[in-house]
Coordinates of C-alpha atoms in Angstrom, one line a residue:
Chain U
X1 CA 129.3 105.6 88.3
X2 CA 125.9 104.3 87.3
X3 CA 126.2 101.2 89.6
X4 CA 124.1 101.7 91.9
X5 CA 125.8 101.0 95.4
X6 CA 125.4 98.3 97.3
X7 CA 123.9 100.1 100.3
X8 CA 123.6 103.3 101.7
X9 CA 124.7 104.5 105.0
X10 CA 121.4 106.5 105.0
X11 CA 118.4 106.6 103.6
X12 CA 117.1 110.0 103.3
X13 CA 113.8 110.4 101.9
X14 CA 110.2 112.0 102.4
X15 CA 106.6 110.5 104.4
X16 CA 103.8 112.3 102.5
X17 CA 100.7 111.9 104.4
X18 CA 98.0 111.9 102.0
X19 CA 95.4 112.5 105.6
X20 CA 96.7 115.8 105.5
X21 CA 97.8 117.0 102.4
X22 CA 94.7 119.7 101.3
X23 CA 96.8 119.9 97.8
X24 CA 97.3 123.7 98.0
X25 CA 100.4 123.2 95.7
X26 CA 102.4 124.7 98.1
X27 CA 105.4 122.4 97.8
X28 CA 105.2 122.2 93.9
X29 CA 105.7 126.4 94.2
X30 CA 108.1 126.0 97.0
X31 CA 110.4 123.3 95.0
X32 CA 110.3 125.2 91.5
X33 CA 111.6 128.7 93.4
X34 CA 114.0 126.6 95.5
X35 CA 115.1 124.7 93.0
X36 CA 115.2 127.4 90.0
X37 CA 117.9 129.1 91.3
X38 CA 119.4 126.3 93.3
X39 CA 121.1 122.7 92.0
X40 CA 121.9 123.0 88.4
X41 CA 120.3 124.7 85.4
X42 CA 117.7 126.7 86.6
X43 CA 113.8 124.8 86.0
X44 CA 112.7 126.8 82.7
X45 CA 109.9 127.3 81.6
X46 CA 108.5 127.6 77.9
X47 CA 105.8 130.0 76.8
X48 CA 105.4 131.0 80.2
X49 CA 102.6 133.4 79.5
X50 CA 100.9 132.6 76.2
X51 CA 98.4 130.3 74.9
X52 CA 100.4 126.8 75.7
X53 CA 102.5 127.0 78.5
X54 CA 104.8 124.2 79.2
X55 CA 107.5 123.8 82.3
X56 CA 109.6 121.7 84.2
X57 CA 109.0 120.9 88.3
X58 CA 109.8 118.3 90.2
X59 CA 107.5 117.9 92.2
X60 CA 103.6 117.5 91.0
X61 CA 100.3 117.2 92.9
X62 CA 97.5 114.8 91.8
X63 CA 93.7 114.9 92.9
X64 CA 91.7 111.4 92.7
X65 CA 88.6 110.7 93.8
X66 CA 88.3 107.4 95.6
X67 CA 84.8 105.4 96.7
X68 CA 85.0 103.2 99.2
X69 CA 82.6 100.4 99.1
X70 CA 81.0 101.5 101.6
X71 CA 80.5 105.4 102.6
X72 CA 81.1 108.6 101.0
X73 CA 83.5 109.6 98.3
X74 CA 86.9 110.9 98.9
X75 CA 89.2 113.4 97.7
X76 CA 92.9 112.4 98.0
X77 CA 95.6 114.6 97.0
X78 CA 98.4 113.2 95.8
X79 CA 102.3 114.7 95.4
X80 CA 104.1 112.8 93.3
X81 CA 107.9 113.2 93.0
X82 CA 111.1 111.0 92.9
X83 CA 111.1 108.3 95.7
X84 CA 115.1 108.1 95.7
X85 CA 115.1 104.5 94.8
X86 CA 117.4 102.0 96.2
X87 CA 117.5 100.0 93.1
X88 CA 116.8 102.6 90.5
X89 CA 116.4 101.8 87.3
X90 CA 117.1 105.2 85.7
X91 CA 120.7 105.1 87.0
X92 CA 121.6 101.7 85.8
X93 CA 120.4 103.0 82.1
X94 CA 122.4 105.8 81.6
X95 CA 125.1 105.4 79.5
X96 CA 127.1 108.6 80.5
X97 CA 127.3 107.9 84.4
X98 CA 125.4 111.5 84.9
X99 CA 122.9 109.5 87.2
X100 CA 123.8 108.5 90.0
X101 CA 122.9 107.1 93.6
X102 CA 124.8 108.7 96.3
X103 CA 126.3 105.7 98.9
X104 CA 126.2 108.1 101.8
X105 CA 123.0 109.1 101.8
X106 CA 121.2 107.5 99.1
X107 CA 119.9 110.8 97.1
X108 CA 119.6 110.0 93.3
X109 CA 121.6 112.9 91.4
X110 CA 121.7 114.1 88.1
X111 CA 125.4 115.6 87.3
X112 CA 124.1 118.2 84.5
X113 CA 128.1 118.5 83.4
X114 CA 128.1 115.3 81.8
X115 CA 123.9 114.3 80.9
X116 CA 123.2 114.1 77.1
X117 CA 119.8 114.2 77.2
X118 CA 118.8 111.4 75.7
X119 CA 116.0 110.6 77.8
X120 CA 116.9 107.0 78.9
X121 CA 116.4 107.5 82.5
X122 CA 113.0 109.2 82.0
X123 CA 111.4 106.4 80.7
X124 CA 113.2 103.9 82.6
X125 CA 111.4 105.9 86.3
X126 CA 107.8 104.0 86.5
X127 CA 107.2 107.3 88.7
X128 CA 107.2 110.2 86.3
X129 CA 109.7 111.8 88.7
X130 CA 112.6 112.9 85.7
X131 CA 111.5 116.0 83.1
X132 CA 113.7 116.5 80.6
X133 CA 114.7 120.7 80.8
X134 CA 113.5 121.8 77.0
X135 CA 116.0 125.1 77.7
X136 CA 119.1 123.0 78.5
X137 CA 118.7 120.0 77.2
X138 CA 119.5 118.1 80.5
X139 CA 117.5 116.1 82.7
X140 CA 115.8 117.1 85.8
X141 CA 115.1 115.6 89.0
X142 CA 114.3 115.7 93.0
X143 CA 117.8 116.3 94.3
X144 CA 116.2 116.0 97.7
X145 CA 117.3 119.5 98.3
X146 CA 121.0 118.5 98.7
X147 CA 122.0 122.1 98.6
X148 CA 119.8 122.7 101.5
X149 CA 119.7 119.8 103.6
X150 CA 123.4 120.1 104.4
X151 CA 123.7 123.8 104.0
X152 CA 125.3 125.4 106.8
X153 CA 124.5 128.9 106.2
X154 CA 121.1 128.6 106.3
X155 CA 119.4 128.7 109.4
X156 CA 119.1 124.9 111.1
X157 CA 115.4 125.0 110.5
X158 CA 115.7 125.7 107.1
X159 CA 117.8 122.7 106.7
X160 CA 115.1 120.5 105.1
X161 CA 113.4 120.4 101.6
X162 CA 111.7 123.1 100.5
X163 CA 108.7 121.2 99.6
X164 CA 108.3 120.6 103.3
X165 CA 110.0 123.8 104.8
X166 CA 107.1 125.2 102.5
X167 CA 103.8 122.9 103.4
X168 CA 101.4 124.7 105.4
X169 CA 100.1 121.8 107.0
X170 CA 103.0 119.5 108.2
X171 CA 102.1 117.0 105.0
X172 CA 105.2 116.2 104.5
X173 CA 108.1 115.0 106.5
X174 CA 111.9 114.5 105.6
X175 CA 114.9 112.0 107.6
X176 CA 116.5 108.9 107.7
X177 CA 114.4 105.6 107.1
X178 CA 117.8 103.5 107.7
X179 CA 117.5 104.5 111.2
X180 CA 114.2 103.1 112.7
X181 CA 114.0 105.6 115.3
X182 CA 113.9 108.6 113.1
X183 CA 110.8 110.6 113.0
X184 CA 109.9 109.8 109.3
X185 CA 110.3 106.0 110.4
X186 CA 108.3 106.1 113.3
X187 CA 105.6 108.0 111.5
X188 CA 105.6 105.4 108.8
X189 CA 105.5 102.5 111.2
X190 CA 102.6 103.9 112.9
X191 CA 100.6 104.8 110.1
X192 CA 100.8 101.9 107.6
X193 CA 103.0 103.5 105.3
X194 CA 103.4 102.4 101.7
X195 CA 105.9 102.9 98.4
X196 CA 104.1 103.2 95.4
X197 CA 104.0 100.1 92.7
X198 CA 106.5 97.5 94.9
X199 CA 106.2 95.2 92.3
X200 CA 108.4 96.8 90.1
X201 CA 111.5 96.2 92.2
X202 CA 112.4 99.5 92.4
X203 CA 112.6 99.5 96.4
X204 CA 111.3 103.2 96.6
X205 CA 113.0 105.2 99.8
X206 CA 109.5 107.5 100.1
X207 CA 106.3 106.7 102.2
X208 CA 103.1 107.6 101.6
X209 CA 100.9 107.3 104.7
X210 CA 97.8 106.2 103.7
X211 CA 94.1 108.9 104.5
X212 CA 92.9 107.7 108.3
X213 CA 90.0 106.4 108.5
X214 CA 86.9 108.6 107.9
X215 CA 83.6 108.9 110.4
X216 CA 81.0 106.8 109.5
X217 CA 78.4 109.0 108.8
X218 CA 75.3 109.0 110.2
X219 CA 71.8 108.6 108.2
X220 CA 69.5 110.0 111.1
X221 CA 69.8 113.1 112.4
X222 CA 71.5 113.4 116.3
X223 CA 68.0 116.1 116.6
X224 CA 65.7 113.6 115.8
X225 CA 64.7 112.8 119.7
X226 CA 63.7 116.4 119.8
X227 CA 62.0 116.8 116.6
X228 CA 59.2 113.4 118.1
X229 CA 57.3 116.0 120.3
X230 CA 54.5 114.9 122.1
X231 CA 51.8 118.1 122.1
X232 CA 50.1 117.5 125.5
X233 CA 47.0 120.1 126.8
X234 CA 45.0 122.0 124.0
X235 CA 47.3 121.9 121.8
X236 CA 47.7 117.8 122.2
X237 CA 43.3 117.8 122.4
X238 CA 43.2 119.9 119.0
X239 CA 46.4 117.8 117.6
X240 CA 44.0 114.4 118.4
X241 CA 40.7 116.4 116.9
X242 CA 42.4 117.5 113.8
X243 CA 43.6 114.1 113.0
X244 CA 40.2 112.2 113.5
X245 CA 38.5 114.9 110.8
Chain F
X1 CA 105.5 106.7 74.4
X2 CA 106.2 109.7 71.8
X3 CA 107.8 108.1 68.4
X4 CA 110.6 110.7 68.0
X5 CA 111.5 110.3 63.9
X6 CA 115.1 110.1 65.1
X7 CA 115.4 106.8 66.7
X8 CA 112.9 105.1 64.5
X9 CA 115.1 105.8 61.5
X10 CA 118.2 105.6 63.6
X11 CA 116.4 101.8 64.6
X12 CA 115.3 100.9 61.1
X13 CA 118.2 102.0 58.7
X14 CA 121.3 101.1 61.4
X15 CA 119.2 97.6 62.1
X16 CA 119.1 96.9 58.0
X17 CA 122.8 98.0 57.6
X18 CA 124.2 95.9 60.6
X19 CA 122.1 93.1 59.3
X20 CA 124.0 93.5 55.9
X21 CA 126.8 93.6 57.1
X22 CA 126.5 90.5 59.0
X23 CA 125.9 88.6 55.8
X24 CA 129.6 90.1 54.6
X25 CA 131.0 89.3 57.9
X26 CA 130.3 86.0 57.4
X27 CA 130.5 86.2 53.4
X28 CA 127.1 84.9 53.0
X29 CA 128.3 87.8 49.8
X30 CA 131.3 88.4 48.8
X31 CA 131.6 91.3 46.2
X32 CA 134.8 92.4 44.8
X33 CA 135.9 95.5 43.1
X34 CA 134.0 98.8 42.4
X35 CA 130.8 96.4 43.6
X36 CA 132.5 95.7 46.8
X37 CA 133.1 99.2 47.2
X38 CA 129.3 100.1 47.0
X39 CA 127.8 97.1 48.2
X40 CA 129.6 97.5 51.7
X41 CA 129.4 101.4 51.4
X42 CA 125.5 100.6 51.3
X43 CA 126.2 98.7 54.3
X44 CA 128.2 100.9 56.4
X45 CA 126.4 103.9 55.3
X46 CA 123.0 102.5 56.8
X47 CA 124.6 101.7 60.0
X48 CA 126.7 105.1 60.3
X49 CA 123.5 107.3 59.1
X50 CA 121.7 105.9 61.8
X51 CA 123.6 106.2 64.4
X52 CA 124.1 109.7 63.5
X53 CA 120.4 110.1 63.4
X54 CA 120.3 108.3 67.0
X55 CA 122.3 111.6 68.1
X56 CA 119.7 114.5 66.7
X57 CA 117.3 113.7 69.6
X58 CA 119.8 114.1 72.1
X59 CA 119.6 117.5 74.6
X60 CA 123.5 117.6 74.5
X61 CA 124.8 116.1 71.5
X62 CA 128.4 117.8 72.0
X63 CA 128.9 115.2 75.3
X64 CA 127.6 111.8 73.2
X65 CA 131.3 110.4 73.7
X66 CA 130.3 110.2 77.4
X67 CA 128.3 107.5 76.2
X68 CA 131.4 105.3 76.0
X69 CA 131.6 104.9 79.7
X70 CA 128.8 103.0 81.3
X71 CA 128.8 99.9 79.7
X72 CA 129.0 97.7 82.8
X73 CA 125.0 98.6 83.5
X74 CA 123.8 101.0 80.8
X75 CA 122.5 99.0 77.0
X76 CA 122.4 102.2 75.3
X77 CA 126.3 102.5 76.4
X78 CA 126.9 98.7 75.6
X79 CA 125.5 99.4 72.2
X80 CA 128.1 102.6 71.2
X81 CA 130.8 100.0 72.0
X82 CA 129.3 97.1 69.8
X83 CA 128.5 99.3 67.1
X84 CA 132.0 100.9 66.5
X85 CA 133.7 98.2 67.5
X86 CA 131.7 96.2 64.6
X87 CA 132.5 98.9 62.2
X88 CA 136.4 99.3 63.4
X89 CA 136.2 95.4 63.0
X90 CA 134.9 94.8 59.3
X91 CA 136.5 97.7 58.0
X92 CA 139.9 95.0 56.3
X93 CA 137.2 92.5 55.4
X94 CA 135.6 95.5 53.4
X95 CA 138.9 96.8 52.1
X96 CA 139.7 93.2 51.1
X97 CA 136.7 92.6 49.3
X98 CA 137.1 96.5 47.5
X99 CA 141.3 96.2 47.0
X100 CA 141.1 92.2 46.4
X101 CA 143.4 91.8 49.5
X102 CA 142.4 87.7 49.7
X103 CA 142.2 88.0 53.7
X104 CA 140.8 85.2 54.8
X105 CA 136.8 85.3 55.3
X106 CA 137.2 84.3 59.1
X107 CA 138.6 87.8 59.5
X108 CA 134.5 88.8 59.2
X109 CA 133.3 86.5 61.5
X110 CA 134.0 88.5 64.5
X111 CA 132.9 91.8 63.4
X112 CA 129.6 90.5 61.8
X113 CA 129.0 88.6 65.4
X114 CA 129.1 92.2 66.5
X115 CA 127.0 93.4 63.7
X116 CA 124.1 91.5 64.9
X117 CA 125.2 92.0 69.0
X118 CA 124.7 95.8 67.8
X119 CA 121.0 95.2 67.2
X120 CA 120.6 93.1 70.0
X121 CA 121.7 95.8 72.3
X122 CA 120.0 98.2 70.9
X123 CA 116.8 96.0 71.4
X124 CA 118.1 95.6 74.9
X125 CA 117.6 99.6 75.2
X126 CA 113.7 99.1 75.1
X127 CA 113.4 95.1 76.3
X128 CA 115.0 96.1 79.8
X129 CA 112.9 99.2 80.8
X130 CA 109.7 97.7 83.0
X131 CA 107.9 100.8 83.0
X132 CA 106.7 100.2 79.5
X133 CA 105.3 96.5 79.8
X134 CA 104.5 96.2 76.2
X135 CA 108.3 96.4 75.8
X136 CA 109.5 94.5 78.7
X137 CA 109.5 91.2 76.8
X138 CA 111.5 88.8 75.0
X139 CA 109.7 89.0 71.6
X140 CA 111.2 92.6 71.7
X141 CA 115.0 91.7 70.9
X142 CA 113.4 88.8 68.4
X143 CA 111.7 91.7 66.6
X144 CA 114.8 93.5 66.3
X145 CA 116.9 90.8 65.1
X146 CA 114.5 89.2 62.5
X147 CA 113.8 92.5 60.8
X148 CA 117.6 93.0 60.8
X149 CA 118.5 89.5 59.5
X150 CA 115.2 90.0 57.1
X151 CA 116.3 93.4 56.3
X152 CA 119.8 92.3 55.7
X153 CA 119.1 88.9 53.7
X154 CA 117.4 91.3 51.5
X155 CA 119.8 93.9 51.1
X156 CA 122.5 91.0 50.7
X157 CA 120.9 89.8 47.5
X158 CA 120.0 86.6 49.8
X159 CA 118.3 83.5 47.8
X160 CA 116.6 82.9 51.3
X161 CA 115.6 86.4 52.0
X162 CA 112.1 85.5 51.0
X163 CA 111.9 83.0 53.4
X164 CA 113.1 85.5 56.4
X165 CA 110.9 87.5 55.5
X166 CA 107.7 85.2 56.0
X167 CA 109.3 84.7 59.1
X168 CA 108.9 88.3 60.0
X169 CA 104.9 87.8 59.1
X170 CA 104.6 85.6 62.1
X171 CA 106.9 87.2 64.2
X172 CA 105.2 90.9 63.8
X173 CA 101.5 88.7 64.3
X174 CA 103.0 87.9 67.6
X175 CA 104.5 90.3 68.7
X176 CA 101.6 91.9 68.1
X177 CA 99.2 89.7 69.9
X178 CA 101.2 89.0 72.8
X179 CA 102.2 93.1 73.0
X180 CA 98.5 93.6 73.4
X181 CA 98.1 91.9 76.6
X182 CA 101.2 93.2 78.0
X183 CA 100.2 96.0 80.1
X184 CA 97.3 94.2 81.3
X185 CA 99.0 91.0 82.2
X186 CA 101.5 93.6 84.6
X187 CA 97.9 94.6 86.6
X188 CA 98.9 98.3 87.4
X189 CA 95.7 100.9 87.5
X190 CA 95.3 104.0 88.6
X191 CA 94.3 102.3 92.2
X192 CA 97.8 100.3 92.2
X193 CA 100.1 103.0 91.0
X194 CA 98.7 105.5 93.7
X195 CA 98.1 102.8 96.3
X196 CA 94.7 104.2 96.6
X197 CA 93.0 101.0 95.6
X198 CA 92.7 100.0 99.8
X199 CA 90.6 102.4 100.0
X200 CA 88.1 101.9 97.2
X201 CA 87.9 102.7 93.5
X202 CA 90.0 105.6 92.1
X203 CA 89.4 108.0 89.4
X204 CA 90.8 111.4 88.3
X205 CA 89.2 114.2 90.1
X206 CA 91.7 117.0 89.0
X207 CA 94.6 117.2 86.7
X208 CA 97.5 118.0 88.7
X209 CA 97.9 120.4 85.7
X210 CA 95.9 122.4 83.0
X211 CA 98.9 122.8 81.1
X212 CA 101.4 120.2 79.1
X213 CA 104.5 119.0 80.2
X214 CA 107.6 116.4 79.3
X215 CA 105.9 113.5 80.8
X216 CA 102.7 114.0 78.6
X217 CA 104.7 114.3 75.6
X218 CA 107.0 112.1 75.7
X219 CA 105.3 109.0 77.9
X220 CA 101.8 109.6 77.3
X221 CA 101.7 109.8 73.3
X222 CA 97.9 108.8 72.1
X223 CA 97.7 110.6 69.1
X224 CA 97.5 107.9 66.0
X225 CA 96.7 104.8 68.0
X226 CA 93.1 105.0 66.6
X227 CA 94.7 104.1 62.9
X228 CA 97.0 101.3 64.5
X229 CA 94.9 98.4 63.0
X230 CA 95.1 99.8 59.6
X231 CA 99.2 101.1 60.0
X232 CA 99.9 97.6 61.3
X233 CA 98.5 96.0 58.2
X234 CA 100.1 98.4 55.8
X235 CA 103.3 97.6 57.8
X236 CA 102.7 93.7 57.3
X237 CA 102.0 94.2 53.3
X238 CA 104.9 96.5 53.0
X239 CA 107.6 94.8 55.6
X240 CA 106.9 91.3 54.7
X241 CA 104.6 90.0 52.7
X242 CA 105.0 92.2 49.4
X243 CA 108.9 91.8 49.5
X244 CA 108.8 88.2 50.2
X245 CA 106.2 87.9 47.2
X246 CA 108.6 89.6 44.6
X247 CA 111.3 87.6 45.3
X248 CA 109.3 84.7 44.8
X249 CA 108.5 85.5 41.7
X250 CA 112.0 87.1 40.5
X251 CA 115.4 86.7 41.5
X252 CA 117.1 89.2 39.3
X253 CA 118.0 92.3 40.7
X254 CA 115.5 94.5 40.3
X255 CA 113.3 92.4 42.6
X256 CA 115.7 93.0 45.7
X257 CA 116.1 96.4 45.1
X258 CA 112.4 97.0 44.5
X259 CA 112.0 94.3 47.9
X260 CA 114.5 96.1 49.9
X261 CA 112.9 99.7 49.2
X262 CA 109.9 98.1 50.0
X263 CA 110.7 96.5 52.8
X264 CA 112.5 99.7 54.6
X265 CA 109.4 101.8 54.6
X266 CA 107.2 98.7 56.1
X267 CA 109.9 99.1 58.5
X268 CA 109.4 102.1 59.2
X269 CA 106.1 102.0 59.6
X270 CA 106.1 98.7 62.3
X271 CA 108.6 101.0 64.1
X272 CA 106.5 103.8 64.7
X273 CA 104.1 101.6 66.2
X274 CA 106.9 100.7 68.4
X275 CA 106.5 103.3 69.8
X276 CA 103.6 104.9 69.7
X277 CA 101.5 102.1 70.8
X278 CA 103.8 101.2 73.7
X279 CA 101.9 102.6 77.4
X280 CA 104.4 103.7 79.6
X281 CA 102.6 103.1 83.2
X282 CA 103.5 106.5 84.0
X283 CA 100.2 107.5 82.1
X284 CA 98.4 105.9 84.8
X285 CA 98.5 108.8 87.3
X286 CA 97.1 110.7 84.8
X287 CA 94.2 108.4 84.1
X288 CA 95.4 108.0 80.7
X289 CA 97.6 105.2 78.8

């Protein structure tokens, strides 16, 4: 089971574009109710309301601030959540076959029924994506909304992860990048997108469409040609006396 | 990454009692009666208490036989298998020894092979996960194996032992120097983990949370790495050098037991580093190591 197949008839996955995302933490609210109720044990939460609260989610949103060598500072938010592998390393490490790779679509899967907990597969993701649930002792993970995606009682719109049913600002985008005319492929194609720390052979599914490029900004002002004012008449002959005293 | 007590005694005591029983696997000793009895109860004790211990961090402990099944990819699966097959394996060596069967000693060879393949999968658990570059690194399975032959020589009443163990003072110097340089050799930053760096330089401008969760916990342990200098020499005195000292003064008994106690908690205490000084690149989105 923890082989991971060879390829995938699909490869379903998310393009986050980091131009748009304002980081309203929409999607990390949207996943966690989706997903509390949804796939598996439900995401608990521990000390929910006292001094050190402590939960699971599956779906987190960083803020950096990046200079550019030139210009003005930017803020970049940045969700971070599984990237659905092709070669990912935290199904080949666990021992019980609970994680698994799906060959027909490529979502990675926890099956809760048969995890141990043991951890394995969270330290094995360079991506932070796997939080062990403290309530059930069983690991969770981006199941890629597999109990929406394909959910035929839900209305066909609804029919995509929560995370971007839920994002106010079309940040997110969900389909197919095994089929290069997809709208996730297209948009990644066109915008440079990127998977996060190639080097580790992990061959993440994900894009993340890099921020366009920013306005240069200009130093003088665009009122400038009205503020040089030439006083002409008295005003000019007392403007010319005033500055000879 | 968090040093969970569990696996570092799991780690240490299993690693000494597979390495002991290696040395009666291939009947480097070969006690006989009530001794026997003890000697390899020492032994299997060690390597069962441990692997017991290895189960009290697990979520589910009730499923642990499913860790049986994956042993064409998963280490941590490889190592269930070599480590009760091992144990199954020695267990009419051990009666021989304790009920003076005669078997022949080639009888041990194959289970103490497996003795040592234990630890070397369990190494394999750490060695194989990139994430953690300080791990990621062949120096990592000779760590576990030298303090496990060390450890073992030790516990096996070895005339060599001492020299194992100054063994293990250069080994832990380099693993330690070459450890060191690990994550930076791998060249991931906050600008590489993010992709951000084609932009320009990245920092942290806002948590993605106020509150503390798995990943922090477990991946992102800095508590105690300010007294890692000072731990990694007490671990030195206490793994190596003190125990190979005695027994280079005194052969008799008391020496090995008073090396091997010794020798345990240095153990111990070069585990815990382990882990806690290991950087799991996760920590990276969090501007943190």
């Amino acid at each position: 089971m923890t082989s991971l197949p060879v390829s995938t008839e699909k490869r379903l996955g998310l393009a986050i574009d980091l131009d748009t995302c304002v980081g309203c933490q929409a999607c990390v609210t949207a996943c966690k109710g989706w997903n509390d109720q949804g796939y598996g044990v439900p995401l608990s939460d521990q000390n929910p309301y006292g001094a050190e609260p402590s939960g699971v989610f599956l779906n987190r949103v960083h803020s950096y601030a990046v200079q550019p060598i030139d210009g003005a500072a930017q803020t970049i938010n940045f969700p971070r959540s599984c990237l659905h592998c092709e070669d990912a390393p935290c199904v080949t490490v666990c021992p019980t076959g609970a994680s698994y790779k799906r060959s027909e679509d490529g979502i990675v899967l926890v099956n809760e029924d048969a995890c141990i907990g043991c951890g394995l597969c969270a330290w094995a993701c360079p991506y932070g994506a796997r939080e062990m649930d403290a309530a059930a002792g069983v690991m969770k993970k981006c199941t890629l909304c597999v109990d929406r995606i394909y959910n035929e009682n839900l209305p066909e719109e609804d029919r995509e992860p929560a995370c971007v049913r839920g994002c106010p600002t079309g940040a997110r985008h969900f389909g197919d990048f095994a089929d290069p005319d997809s709208k996730v492929s297209r948009l990644s194609a066109a915008r440079g997108g990127y998977a996060l720390m190639p080097d580790l052979g992990t061959k993440p599914v994900n894009r993340y469409l890099p921020p366009r490029k920013k306005d240069v900004r200009q130093d003088a002002s665009i009122l400038a040609p009205l503020l040089d004012i030439k006083a002409s008449g008295f005003a000019g002959w007392l403007d010319r006396v005033l500055g000879k005293i | 990454m968090h040093p969970a007590p569990s696996v570092i005694v799991f780690s240490v005591l299993s690693g000494a009692g597979f390495g002991l029983l290696f040395y009666f696997g291939f009947g480097f000793a070969h006690p006989s009666g009530l001794m026997a009895f003890l000697w390899w109860g020492l032994g299997y004790s060690l390597a069962v208490i441990g692997l017991l211990a290895s189960t009290f961090h697990l979520g589910n402990p009730k499923r642990a036989w499913r860790a049986f099944t994956q042993w064409r990819t998963s280490w941590l699966s490889r190592e269930a298998w070599a480590s009760v097959a091992a144990l199954v394996l020695l267990a009419p060596m051990a009666l021989s020894d304790w009920l003076d069967l005669g078997l022949p000693r080639p009888f041990g060879w194959l289970g103490g092979a497996l003795a040592l393949l234990t630890v070397f999968t369990t190494s394999m658990i750490y060695t194989q996960i990139k994430a953690v570059p300080r791990w990621h690194h062949w120096l990592t399975p000779v760590m576990f194996l030298s303090f496990a032959l060390a450890g073992g020589a030790v516990l096996a009443g070895q005339s060599f032992a001492a020299v194992f163990l100054a063994a293990l003072v250069v080994m832990l110097l380099a693993i330690w120097q070459v450890g060191d340089g690990q994550f930076a050799r791998r060249a991931q930053t906050l600008g590489t983990a993010t992709g951000l760096d084609r932009i320009g330089d990245v920092t942290v401008f806002e948590q993605a949370h106020t509150a503390g969760n798995y990943l922090l916990r477990e991946m992102i342990f800095v508590v105690g790495r300010k007294h890692a200098q000072k731990l990694r020499a007490i671990a030195l005195a206490l793994a190596a050098v003190i125990p190979a000292g005695l027994l280079a003064i005194s052969g008799e008994v008391w020496a090995f037991a008073l090396a091997a106690i010794c020798h345990l908690i240095g153990a111990l205490a070069a585990r815990w580093l382990f882990f806690a000084e290991a950087e799991h690149v996760v920590g990276l989105f969090y501007g943190k190591r």
